[in-house]
XYZ file of C-alpha atoms in Angstrom:
731
model
C -0.050 -0.029 0.054
C 1.461 3.314 -1.067
C 2.225 5.960 1.677
C 2.144 8.883 -0.763
C 0.689 11.869 1.081
C -2.589 13.718 -0.115
C -0.821 16.928 -0.624
C 0.943 15.382 -3.505
C -2.094 15.172 -5.645
C -3.237 18.742 -5.124
C -0.918 20.663 -7.692
C -1.943 18.276 -10.496
C -5.751 18.913 -9.757
C -5.247 22.573 -9.602
C -3.410 22.561 -13.013
C -6.158 20.537 -14.632
C -8.839 23.050 -13.301
C -6.952 25.973 -14.700
C -6.705 24.302 -18.095
C -10.539 23.547 -18.082
C -11.137 27.190 -17.005
C -8.880 28.455 -19.846
C -10.804 26.183 -22.258
C -14.272 27.514 -21.124
C -13.214 31.025 -21.214
C -11.804 30.492 -24.759
C -15.012 28.990 -25.911
C -16.967 31.816 -24.429
C -14.701 34.355 -25.953
C -15.046 32.683 -29.315
C -18.840 32.510 -29.010
C -18.967 36.122 -27.918
C -16.790 37.078 -30.864
C -18.941 35.313 -33.193
C -21.982 36.888 -31.887
C -20.468 40.341 -32.130
C -19.452 39.599 -35.685
C -23.020 38.406 -36.643
C -25.068 40.913 -34.651
C -22.916 44.068 -34.641
C -20.326 44.045 -37.453
C -22.484 42.216 -40.034
C -25.857 42.597 -38.348
C -27.284 44.919 -40.878
C -26.325 42.648 -43.769
C -27.928 39.603 -42.162
C -31.084 41.547 -41.199
C -31.386 42.501 -44.817
C -31.126 38.926 -45.935
C -33.777 37.752 -43.354
C -36.079 40.377 -44.781
C -35.800 38.755 -48.226
C -37.414 35.741 -46.732
C -41.025 36.749 -47.225
C -44.601 35.365 -47.663
C -46.003 34.683 -51.048
C -49.633 33.879 -51.663
C -50.900 31.371 -54.310
C -54.524 32.066 -55.317
C -56.712 29.543 -56.707
C -59.777 31.522 -58.056
C -63.199 30.368 -56.931
C -65.498 28.760 -59.474
C -68.140 31.523 -60.079
C -71.785 30.411 -59.348
C -74.093 29.647 -62.228
C -77.091 31.701 -63.245
C -80.120 29.696 -63.917
C -83.537 30.379 -65.477
C -86.731 29.610 -63.423
C -86.606 25.934 -64.404
C -82.952 25.416 -63.942
C -81.571 26.016 -67.466
C -78.183 27.603 -67.156
C -78.005 31.239 -68.556
C -74.497 31.615 -67.421
C -71.922 29.024 -66.227
C -68.345 27.980 -66.443
C -66.181 25.957 -68.892
C -62.701 24.871 -68.811
C -60.505 26.480 -71.491
C -56.650 26.750 -72.152
C -55.932 30.186 -71.126
C -52.646 31.821 -72.147
C -51.606 34.767 -69.795
C -48.801 37.144 -69.391
C -47.066 38.367 -66.233
C -46.699 42.158 -66.743
C -44.333 42.265 -63.781
C -41.942 39.761 -65.546
C -42.188 41.414 -68.779
C -41.352 44.998 -67.380
C -38.040 43.428 -66.015
C -36.891 42.781 -69.549
C -34.723 45.359 -71.470
C -37.410 45.643 -74.216
C -40.438 45.442 -71.840
C -41.165 42.058 -73.231
C -41.825 43.128 -76.785
C -39.785 40.291 -78.257
C -41.513 37.677 -76.017
C -45.032 39.084 -76.956
C -44.056 39.160 -80.661
C -43.074 35.452 -80.500
C -46.234 34.671 -78.590
C -48.317 36.408 -81.251
C -46.757 34.136 -83.837
C -47.633 30.977 -81.914
C -51.249 32.183 -81.244
C -51.816 33.497 -84.785
C -52.497 36.949 -83.570
C -51.034 40.312 -84.557
C -48.225 41.573 -82.281
C -50.001 44.843 -81.756
C -53.109 42.991 -80.530
C -51.084 41.077 -78.052
C -49.272 44.062 -76.720
C -52.447 46.126 -76.446
C -53.805 43.419 -74.194
C -51.104 44.027 -71.555
C -50.989 47.889 -71.466
C -52.713 49.347 -68.527
C -55.819 51.295 -68.895
C -56.096 55.050 -68.133
C -57.982 57.977 -69.384
C -55.794 58.353 -72.496
C -55.400 54.677 -73.424
C -58.166 53.266 -75.720
C -59.584 49.806 -75.495
C -58.420 47.139 -75.377
C -56.310 47.633 -72.302
C -55.983 45.942 -68.965
C -58.101 47.602 -66.301
C -57.236 45.025 -63.582
C -54.322 44.892 -61.144
C -50.820 45.062 -62.895
C -49.554 42.265 -60.629
C -52.173 39.801 -61.839
C -51.650 37.550 -64.820
C -53.189 39.185 -67.848
C -55.158 36.869 -70.146
C -54.123 37.069 -73.758
C -56.547 34.476 -75.148
C -58.927 31.802 -73.672
C -59.122 30.064 -77.089
C -55.654 28.435 -77.187
C -55.255 25.025 -78.784
C -53.678 22.131 -77.150
C -50.681 22.413 -79.687
C -50.175 26.217 -78.922
C -50.208 25.477 -75.093
C -47.687 22.711 -75.433
C -45.354 24.820 -77.584
C -45.413 27.585 -74.931
C -44.808 25.170 -72.043
C -42.191 23.183 -73.767
C -40.144 26.402 -74.679
C -40.190 28.280 -71.387
C -36.882 29.755 -72.199
C -38.477 31.584 -75.198
C -41.624 32.617 -73.362
C -40.509 33.910 -69.925
C -43.485 35.358 -68.008
C -46.016 33.510 -70.224
C -48.278 30.821 -68.872
C -50.784 28.328 -70.463
C -53.152 26.767 -68.053
C -56.508 25.100 -67.934
C -58.799 27.650 -66.259
C -62.588 27.928 -65.623
C -63.952 30.811 -67.496
C -67.354 32.351 -67.858
C -69.796 31.181 -70.524
C -73.171 32.784 -71.394
C -75.036 29.696 -72.967
C -77.840 31.499 -74.901
C -80.242 28.511 -74.530
C -82.704 28.480 -77.265
C -80.786 31.383 -78.864
C -81.798 33.560 -75.992
C -78.835 35.905 -75.325
C -80.470 37.668 -72.306
C -77.433 39.947 -72.747
C -78.428 43.158 -70.936
C -80.074 41.283 -68.169
C -77.045 39.098 -67.431
C -74.371 41.674 -67.800
C -70.651 40.752 -68.115
C -67.506 40.436 -66.060
C -64.194 42.241 -65.994
C -60.964 42.274 -63.740
C -61.061 44.109 -60.392
C -59.016 47.186 -60.301
C -56.607 48.340 -57.561
C -58.925 51.134 -56.608
C -61.758 48.570 -56.027
C -59.436 46.412 -54.004
C -58.610 49.157 -51.697
C -62.230 50.408 -51.414
C -63.404 46.914 -50.474
C -60.418 46.096 -48.163
C -62.382 46.362 -44.970
C -65.642 45.183 -46.172
C -67.244 41.804 -45.654
C -66.378 40.794 -49.215
C -62.838 42.057 -50.009
C -61.446 41.490 -53.428
C -58.340 39.582 -54.573
C -56.139 40.757 -57.396
C -57.313 37.620 -59.440
C -60.957 38.423 -59.008
C -63.438 38.898 -61.898
C -66.463 40.996 -60.922
C -69.801 41.886 -62.327
C -69.933 45.146 -64.324
C -73.525 45.185 -65.294
C -76.850 43.300 -65.111
C -77.420 40.732 -62.459
C -73.636 39.689 -62.699
C -73.071 42.992 -60.867
C -76.108 42.925 -58.532
C -75.447 39.508 -57.108
C -71.664 39.594 -57.540
C -71.025 38.860 -53.781
C -73.151 35.738 -53.943
C -71.957 34.550 -57.318
C -68.243 35.139 -56.759
C -67.467 32.858 -53.919
C -64.161 32.810 -52.049
C -60.795 32.077 -53.601
C -58.485 29.581 -52.119
C -55.253 31.037 -50.801
C -52.097 29.203 -49.731
C -49.281 31.209 -48.099
C -45.703 30.025 -48.502
C -42.497 31.476 -46.950
C -39.890 32.109 -49.712
C -36.364 33.211 -49.778
C -35.014 36.029 -51.876
C -34.510 33.719 -54.933
C -38.005 32.347 -54.687
C -37.156 28.964 -53.000
C -40.059 27.776 -50.770
C -39.030 27.666 -47.212
C -42.285 26.233 -45.894
C -46.053 26.549 -45.935
C -47.523 29.100 -43.439
C -51.270 29.037 -43.992
C -53.816 27.417 -46.430
C -57.422 28.716 -46.725
C -59.469 26.403 -49.044
C -61.675 28.158 -51.628
C -65.513 28.089 -51.665
C -67.324 28.091 -54.938
C -69.864 30.763 -55.676
C -73.586 30.222 -54.948
C -76.107 29.429 -57.681
C -78.584 32.324 -58.629
C -81.946 31.188 -59.754
C -83.747 33.800 -61.799
C -87.416 34.375 -62.721
C -86.324 34.396 -66.346
C -87.899 31.617 -68.475
C -85.322 31.001 -71.225
C -88.032 29.735 -73.552
C -90.084 32.884 -73.110
C -86.974 35.048 -73.387
C -86.292 33.408 -76.643
C -89.739 34.274 -77.939
C -89.547 37.739 -76.759
C -86.033 38.416 -78.247
C -87.053 36.990 -81.520
C -90.499 38.662 -81.727
C -88.937 42.014 -80.957
C -86.240 41.749 -83.491
C -88.614 40.521 -86.088
C -91.182 43.333 -85.486
C -88.404 45.960 -85.863
C -87.193 44.335 -89.088
C -90.778 44.111 -90.477
C -91.695 47.807 -89.651
C -88.350 48.956 -91.349
C -89.866 47.839 -94.618
C -92.912 50.077 -94.161
C -93.237 53.719 -95.133
C -94.064 56.391 -92.587
C -96.888 58.412 -94.049
C -95.830 61.554 -92.034
C -92.211 61.669 -93.136
C -92.427 59.677 -96.319
C -89.445 57.650 -95.229
C -89.093 54.052 -94.166
C -89.428 53.672 -90.490
C -86.064 53.451 -88.883
C -87.024 51.285 -85.860
C -83.655 51.901 -84.391
C -84.342 50.518 -80.842
C -86.860 48.611 -78.813
C -87.545 46.703 -75.649
C -90.034 44.224 -74.398
C -90.865 43.306 -70.657
C -92.781 40.158 -69.679
C -93.817 40.194 -66.074
C -95.684 38.297 -63.608
C -98.655 40.528 -62.738
C -99.189 39.308 -59.147
C -95.488 39.366 -58.002
C -93.451 41.734 -60.311
C -91.189 38.849 -61.249
C -89.621 39.380 -64.666
C -90.222 36.427 -66.888
C -88.438 37.941 -69.901
C -86.736 41.238 -70.685
C -85.326 41.945 -74.139
C -83.594 44.992 -75.566
C -82.584 45.886 -79.187
C -80.043 46.286 -80.445
C -78.416 43.450 -78.375
C -74.999 41.798 -78.253
C -73.211 38.598 -77.280
C -71.884 38.853 -73.744
C -69.330 36.219 -74.547
C -67.457 39.006 -76.339
C -66.102 40.066 -72.881
C -64.826 36.706 -71.774
C -61.080 36.503 -71.674
C -60.739 40.313 -72.445
C -62.652 42.091 -75.136
C -61.050 42.874 -78.471
C -60.727 46.438 -79.764
C -63.058 45.738 -82.655
C -65.799 44.389 -80.331
C -65.422 47.210 -77.812
C -65.667 49.828 -80.568
C -68.815 48.111 -82.001
C -70.527 47.970 -78.573
C -69.817 51.567 -77.613
C -70.283 53.359 -80.972
C -73.039 55.624 -82.119
C -73.345 53.553 -85.437
C -74.271 50.380 -83.405
C -76.712 52.525 -81.278
C -75.064 51.437 -78.076
C -76.263 47.844 -77.581
C -74.941 47.732 -73.957
C -77.787 49.877 -72.960
C -80.714 47.903 -71.555
C -83.606 49.812 -73.090
C -86.161 48.175 -70.818
C -84.794 50.170 -67.805
C -82.757 52.904 -69.571
C -84.775 53.700 -72.682
C -86.785 56.797 -72.122
C -89.480 58.167 -74.483
C -92.810 60.074 -74.239
C -95.579 57.757 -73.297
C -98.344 58.753 -75.674
C -101.723 57.173 -75.062
C -100.612 54.313 -72.793
C -100.342 57.155 -70.208
C -104.076 57.690 -70.311
C -104.716 55.309 -67.455
C -102.805 57.822 -65.325
C -104.974 60.730 -66.619
C -108.237 58.830 -66.138
C -107.193 58.110 -62.632
C -106.098 61.748 -62.069
C -109.572 62.965 -63.285
C -111.334 60.634 -60.876
C -109.034 61.963 -57.905
C -110.037 65.422 -59.008
C -113.698 64.707 -58.637
C -114.767 63.617 -62.134
C -116.983 60.485 -62.485
C -115.544 57.709 -64.398
C -119.024 57.023 -66.131
C -120.022 60.561 -66.869
C -120.021 61.645 -70.442
C -117.116 63.738 -71.820
C -116.883 65.139 -75.363
C -114.666 63.384 -77.720
C -114.420 65.924 -80.505
C -112.103 65.727 -83.424
C -109.931 68.493 -82.047
C -109.651 70.826 -78.950
C -108.796 74.524 -79.250
C -107.077 76.823 -76.903
C -106.668 80.396 -78.141
C -105.150 80.166 -81.483
C -103.788 76.619 -81.021
C -105.635 73.451 -82.034
C -104.919 70.018 -80.532
C -106.069 67.152 -82.814
C -107.484 63.801 -81.908
C -105.791 60.795 -83.459
C -106.531 60.757 -87.187
C -108.974 63.650 -86.255
C -111.819 61.183 -85.443
C -114.485 62.220 -83.008
C -116.881 59.984 -81.085
C -119.166 62.410 -79.311
C -119.893 62.259 -75.580
C -118.301 59.123 -73.920
C -117.265 57.751 -70.640
C -113.692 57.602 -69.487
C -113.761 53.905 -70.172
C -114.701 54.576 -73.891
C -111.967 57.239 -73.996
C -109.484 54.403 -73.161
C -111.193 52.190 -75.765
C -110.997 54.666 -78.598
C -107.964 56.329 -77.254
C -109.630 59.743 -77.414
C -107.157 62.610 -76.957
C -109.665 65.429 -76.725
C -111.409 64.032 -73.630
C -108.104 64.228 -71.782
C -106.982 67.583 -73.374
C -110.145 69.180 -71.799
C -109.641 67.580 -68.422
C -105.939 68.513 -68.428
C -106.766 72.119 -69.291
C -109.433 72.462 -66.813
C -107.371 71.167 -63.891
C -104.668 73.573 -64.879
C -107.181 76.506 -64.582
C -108.578 75.148 -61.287
C -105.088 75.188 -59.917
C -104.511 78.850 -60.855
C -103.044 78.539 -64.230
C -99.871 80.800 -64.615
C -100.431 82.018 -61.091
C -100.753 78.668 -59.186
C -102.634 78.573 -55.902
C -100.736 77.734 -52.859
C -102.910 74.624 -52.382
C -102.799 73.636 -55.981
C -103.594 69.903 -56.438
C -101.783 69.323 -59.564
C -103.791 66.019 -59.731
C -102.386 64.933 -63.066
C -98.764 65.338 -62.153
C -99.178 63.992 -58.592
C -100.974 60.907 -59.955
C -98.347 60.240 -62.465
C -95.755 60.147 -59.714
C -98.091 57.992 -57.542
C -98.164 55.481 -60.370
C -94.293 55.308 -60.121
C -93.383 57.390 -63.115
C -90.498 59.777 -62.463
C -88.778 57.385 -60.067
C -86.874 54.114 -60.125
C -88.903 51.042 -59.882
C -86.442 49.311 -57.635
C -85.564 46.503 -60.125
C -82.688 44.479 -59.087
C -80.315 45.348 -62.140
C -78.069 48.554 -61.880
C -78.323 51.836 -63.756
C -82.060 52.035 -63.875
C -83.069 55.620 -65.021
C -85.976 57.553 -63.534
C -87.794 58.952 -66.509
C -89.313 62.398 -66.116
C -92.485 64.118 -64.848
C -92.358 67.651 -65.766
C -94.334 69.266 -62.989
C -93.958 72.729 -61.697
C -90.806 71.925 -59.613
C -89.218 70.193 -62.501
C -89.944 73.167 -64.815
C -88.272 75.515 -62.242
C -85.176 73.466 -61.852
C -84.883 72.918 -65.519
C -85.164 76.601 -66.350
C -82.511 77.363 -63.774
C -80.103 74.961 -65.346
C -80.741 76.056 -68.943
C -81.731 79.760 -68.728
C -78.265 81.109 -69.757
C -78.038 78.766 -72.866
C -81.599 79.597 -73.865
C -81.012 83.363 -73.534
C -77.856 83.080 -75.754
C -79.463 80.899 -78.385
C -82.867 82.624 -78.454
C -83.998 85.028 -81.096
C -87.397 86.702 -81.297
C -88.993 86.012 -84.750
C -86.109 83.607 -85.593
C -86.334 80.021 -86.678
C -88.601 77.522 -84.702
C -85.849 76.475 -82.401
C -84.543 80.145 -81.939
C -88.166 81.182 -81.191
C -88.717 78.437 -78.664
C -85.320 79.220 -76.914
C -86.304 82.888 -76.717
C -89.699 82.136 -75.026
C -87.951 79.527 -72.739
C -85.453 82.138 -71.654
C -88.241 84.569 -70.598
C -90.732 82.259 -69.119
C -89.383 78.637 -69.136
C -90.181 78.168 -65.607
C -93.863 78.539 -66.035
C -96.191 75.570 -66.284
C -98.425 76.669 -69.269
C -101.775 75.424 -70.394
C -100.390 73.608 -73.301
C -97.870 71.844 -71.020
C -100.791 70.274 -69.133
C -102.715 69.629 -72.225
C -99.892 67.678 -73.731
C -99.109 65.937 -70.408
C -102.603 64.645 -70.257
C -101.849 62.255 -73.058
C -98.262 61.537 -72.151
C -96.641 64.069 -74.496
C -94.569 67.190 -73.954
C -91.608 66.708 -71.679
C -92.789 63.604 -70.041
C -90.450 60.538 -70.298
C -91.126 56.964 -69.122
C -89.286 53.587 -69.344
C -90.876 50.281 -70.286
C -90.239 48.669 -66.877
C -92.037 51.596 -65.305
C -95.041 51.076 -67.583
C -95.101 47.258 -67.099
C -95.041 47.864 -63.226
C -97.908 50.251 -63.400
C -100.091 48.040 -65.721
C -99.215 44.924 -63.509
C -100.528 46.932 -60.611
C -103.795 47.488 -62.245
C -104.008 43.782 -63.006
C -103.237 42.659 -59.369
C -105.543 45.169 -57.657
C -103.323 48.048 -57.082
C -99.828 46.958 -55.639
C -96.771 48.485 -57.155
C -94.081 45.652 -56.884
C -90.424 46.068 -57.293
C -89.630 44.244 -60.509
C -87.276 41.410 -59.642
C -85.019 38.997 -61.671
C -83.303 37.210 -58.883
C -85.576 34.561 -57.380
C -83.395 32.490 -55.030
C -79.650 32.030 -53.965
C -78.710 28.405 -53.478
C -75.527 27.308 -51.797
C -72.959 25.337 -53.710
C -73.958 22.075 -52.044
C -77.690 22.790 -52.613
C -78.538 22.655 -48.924
C -79.216 26.285 -48.340
C -81.820 28.117 -50.210
C -82.406 31.842 -49.718
C -85.447 32.895 -51.612
C -85.732 36.506 -52.836
C -89.348 37.499 -51.926
C -91.240 40.022 -54.113
C -91.416 43.452 -52.394
C -93.794 46.247 -52.934
C -92.872 49.987 -53.090
C -96.410 51.387 -53.163
C -99.962 51.256 -53.999
C -101.968 52.854 -56.893
C -103.550 56.173 -55.758
C -107.123 55.175 -56.587
C -109.716 52.919 -54.924
C -110.739 49.440 -55.855
C -113.683 50.685 -57.919
C -111.560 52.835 -60.093
C -109.181 49.970 -60.704
C -112.078 47.955 -61.754
C -113.223 50.666 -64.001
C -109.818 50.929 -65.591
C -109.734 47.200 -66.013
C -113.075 47.276 -67.775
C -111.983 50.034 -70.092
C -108.696 48.358 -70.911
C -110.504 45.109 -71.681
C -112.728 46.982 -74.132
C -109.579 48.091 -76.108
C -109.213 44.393 -77.478
C -112.909 44.099 -78.136
C -114.830 45.239 -81.282
C -114.283 48.873 -81.842
C -111.176 49.107 -79.607
C -107.793 50.255 -81.042
C -106.187 46.807 -80.420
C -109.204 44.746 -81.426
C -107.671 43.958 -85.017
C -104.576 42.500 -83.174
C -106.581 40.062 -80.982
C -109.045 38.579 -83.441
C -110.035 35.121 -82.240
C -108.515 35.673 -78.719
C -110.339 33.545 -76.202
C -111.573 36.409 -74.120
C -113.976 34.331 -72.000
C -111.220 31.983 -70.839
C -108.149 34.276 -70.834
C -109.391 37.954 -70.381
C -106.935 40.296 -72.112
C -106.601 43.936 -71.483
C -104.498 46.361 -73.497
C -103.680 49.946 -74.305
C -102.094 51.270 -77.561
C -99.892 54.303 -77.745
C -98.159 56.319 -80.483
C -95.741 58.998 -78.954
C -94.515 61.885 -80.942
C -90.758 62.757 -80.482
C -89.400 66.023 -81.921
C -87.110 65.389 -84.786
C -87.922 61.732 -84.928
C -90.494 59.341 -86.164
C -93.223 58.197 -83.702
C -92.531 55.732 -80.915
C -94.662 52.620 -80.677
C -95.988 51.509 -77.289
C -98.200 48.493 -76.488
C -99.078 47.753 -72.901
C -101.184 44.609 -72.043
C -102.057 42.247 -69.318
C -103.930 39.121 -68.334
C -104.555 37.702 -64.842
C -101.210 36.237 -64.822
C -98.773 38.177 -67.049
C -98.110 41.808 -68.120
C -96.345 42.554 -71.442
C -95.034 45.890 -72.581
C -93.320 46.552 -75.870
C -91.957 49.726 -77.325
C -90.207 50.387 -80.653
C -88.386 53.745 -81.143
C -89.245 55.214 -84.618
C -91.559 52.372 -85.194
C -94.974 54.005 -85.894
C -98.130 53.153 -83.974
C -98.586 50.997 -81.073
C -100.838 48.423 -82.432
C -99.252 48.503 -85.782
C -95.617 47.924 -84.993
C -95.598 46.252 -81.579
C -99.116 44.599 -81.701
C -98.347 41.424 -83.781
C -95.155 40.720 -81.710
C -97.025 41.015 -78.351
C -99.865 38.722 -79.506
C -97.337 36.050 -80.727
C -95.708 36.142 -77.296
C -99.008 35.570 -75.623
C -99.812 32.782 -78.154
C -96.557 31.036 -77.138
C -97.164 31.473 -73.382
C -100.682 29.926 -73.475
C -100.352 27.639 -76.380
C -102.806 29.349 -78.714
C -103.257 29.138 -82.311
C -104.704 31.909 -84.661
C -108.302 30.927 -83.874
C -107.794 31.053 -80.131
C -107.754 27.248 -79.578
C -105.419 26.192 -76.642
C -103.058 23.315 -76.689
C -101.520 23.040 -73.260
C -98.792 20.727 -74.593
C -97.663 23.587 -76.762
C -97.934 26.261 -74.078
C -94.678 27.421 -72.737
C -95.959 28.931 -69.429
C -99.739 29.095 -69.015
C -99.169 29.795 -65.326
C -96.133 31.440 -63.589
C -93.360 29.106 -62.465
C -93.507 28.414 -58.617
C -91.193 25.652 -57.890
C -87.436 26.113 -57.586
C -84.925 23.962 -59.525
C -83.003 21.400 -57.519
C -79.382 21.664 -57.091
C -77.602 18.544 -56.265
C -74.874 18.117 -53.607
C -72.101 18.093 -56.189
C -73.515 21.371 -57.706
C -75.160 19.620 -60.754
C -78.570 20.501 -61.969
C -80.957 18.385 -63.858
C -81.996 21.036 -66.365
C -84.643 20.498 -68.964
C -83.749 20.826 -72.677
C -84.418 24.086 -74.526
C -85.379 24.172 -78.139
C -85.291 27.206 -80.349
C -88.402 29.261 -80.894
C -90.354 29.051 -84.153
C -93.459 31.014 -84.625
C -95.066 28.322 -86.851
C -94.734 25.290 -84.525
C -93.352 27.224 -81.511
C -91.202 24.207 -80.665
C -88.584 22.919 -83.206
C -85.288 20.943 -83.131
C -82.545 23.390 -82.608
C -80.078 21.411 -84.730
C -82.516 21.442 -87.615
C -82.966 25.156 -87.268
C -79.121 25.680 -87.075
C -78.741 23.704 -90.349
C -81.304 25.916 -92.063
C -83.864 23.042 -92.580
C -86.605 24.904 -90.623
C -86.262 28.666 -91.210
C -87.872 31.087 -88.792
C -90.898 33.001 -90.081
C -91.830 36.475 -88.978
C -95.216 37.794 -88.111
C -97.680 38.557 -90.852
C -97.717 41.997 -92.513
C -100.019 44.318 -90.809
C -101.968 47.488 -91.816
C -101.258 50.909 -90.318
C -104.256 51.644 -88.437
C -104.950 52.198 -84.668
C -103.264 54.224 -81.966
C-alpha cells in the first residue's frame, strides 16, 4: 500500500482546473466574438437577408356560381379552357419590356403583335380599349381560345416565353339557351381594379387581385353571392424564390347558384319577336315623313302581374356577352360603344326613355277621378280641341261624341283628356298657381311610379321624367343662360322656342298640361315603369319592385335563400276605379277598340285580355310605338323607337308572345302541350350536392310550330318565319 501523502495530488488537480477554465473562457470568448461579428459588425447585412425571406400567396380563383332560369336552365355557367396569360411584372423586367416575347407569342397564337401588346397595357384616361383595367400584378389573359398544340409549344419552350403561362382555367360562359342571349339582363365580367381592391379592403367581401367582378346586369347585382371565395395558400420563400415552408392554407369556396325568374323559352320568344317586329316595320313607309321607319331600338318586358317577377326582358340592339370573356377585343369594344351600333350595351327596358303617348291615359283617367270627375260621366270626344289660336287634334282627327272615361280608353280619345288637363290647370290657378294647387295629373303620375326608379334588381335604372312645376323651375334654372344666348325673337322655330324659354321657361303653361294629359310634352317613361304600373292595375293596385333574382342556392344545394317580391307602393285610386280601368282596358281589345284588330280570335272568355295602344311623338324623330297589355297572370309591354303606331308595330309581336305563353293558335284554340308557360313558375330547380342541376332541354322558338329541333334550325332546314304583314291603323 502506497504511503504517498494527499498533498502530493493537489498541484496536479489545480493545474487541470486551470486548463479547463482556460478552455471554457476560450469557448465563451469565441462565441462572444462570433455573436459580435453576426449581430454588430455584419448585423445589418444579415437583417437585410432575413427580410428577403417573405410570404408569397398562391391564389386559386373560386369557381363562379351559375345563373339559372326559373326551371334550372343555365343562362351563365363556366367551362374549362386553355388560357394563355402574361405576367406584366416579369415582362417589365426585360430590357425591351417584353416586346420580343410578346411578338413570338403572337406568332404562336396566330395573332397580330400589336393586338397582343395592347392586351397587356394598362388602362388610363388616355389609353383606348383594349387595355388591362385589372391589377398590374395579376396575370393578364391574352386568349382563352388556345389550342392544345399552342399551349404545349409555350410550355415546352419556357426559355423563349418567360413570363408567359398556359393553363386550364374555368372561364365564364353565356350559354344562350334556345338562342336567348339575355345579354343586358345578365351583364358581363371584367377584372377588379386596384382602386376597387382598396375600397373593399375592410368590407365583408374584400377583393383579391385575381377576381373577376360583375360590371352590369345581375352579374353585378349579385356579384358577392356568385363570386364565392378564392383559395389562398401562403408560402415562406427566400430571396431567390425557394419555398422555405407553408404558413397557411385557406381552401376556396365556390360561388352560390342564382336562380332567376327568367324563363329561357319565353326569353327566346321575346327576343325573336321584338327583333322581327323591328325588321318588319323597317320595310314600311311612314306616311308623315315619307321615309321608311327606322325602328332603331326597342324593348319588351314580360312580367308576372301578381308578383312583379320578370319572366323575360329583351332589348334591341343586343350583343353577345361572351365578347367580354377573356378580355374584349378592340373591334368588339368599338362596336359595342359606338353611335353607329346605337349602343347595344344599354338595357332599353330600364334605360330607354321616351314620351308615353296614349298608354299614359290610365294615369290621366285616374287623375280625373281623384280630381272629382265621375268615371262613367259623359265627356266630349271631339275631333280637335282649341285653346286660343292653338288646336290640338284627336288621333286621325276622329270624334266619337260624348263618351265615358272607359270609352276614352277604348277609342284612345285625346280630346277628352285635353279638356280635363286644361280644366285642372285652370282650377289650380293657371300661370299663377294657388298655394294649395292639387296638380292631380302630375301627382297621380308620380303615385303611379313614373319619375322614379322601380327598384328593379339590375343596376343603372333611369327615373324617366314627370315635368311638374318643380321640375320646370329646376330645368329653367339649369338652362336659362343657354336659352337666352341661343334665343331670337322671330327667328327659326328652335330660336323662337329658346327665346320664349329664356323669358318664361319656368312657367307651367296651359299647353304643357294639355300635352301632359296624353303622355306628351316633356314627359319620359321607361318600359319597366309602364309594365309595373299596368301589372298593378291587374293585381288590384300593388306596385311591386320588379325582380329578376328569385333565389340564391348554396354550392352544395342545402341552403336556399328565396328572394321574396317586395312592394314599393299602391296605386292612388280605390278598388272601384281599378275595376273601371280594367273594364276600359278590356274593351280596347274588343270590337271597336284600337287593339281589337290584333286580338281577333282571342279566347276572351277563358283568358281575359286587357290592352292599351300608344303612339308617342318625338321632336325630330318618327313616332314611338307603345303597346301595354295584361292578363290575370302576365303583363307584357313593348316599345319600338321610330316604329310607328302602337298596335301597328308592336301589336303582332305581343300577340305572338301571348300565343306562345298560353299555347294558342290563330283561332284562339289552346293546346297546353304547346304552351310554354300557361301559369307562372312557382317551384325552384333542384341543385344536387355536387352542384349539378338536372336542367330541361331548351329548343329554339319557331312562330309556326313554337317548338322545333334546334339542330335542324341551325342547319337551315326549318327557317324562322316572321309575323304576318300588318296594316297601319289604330293608335
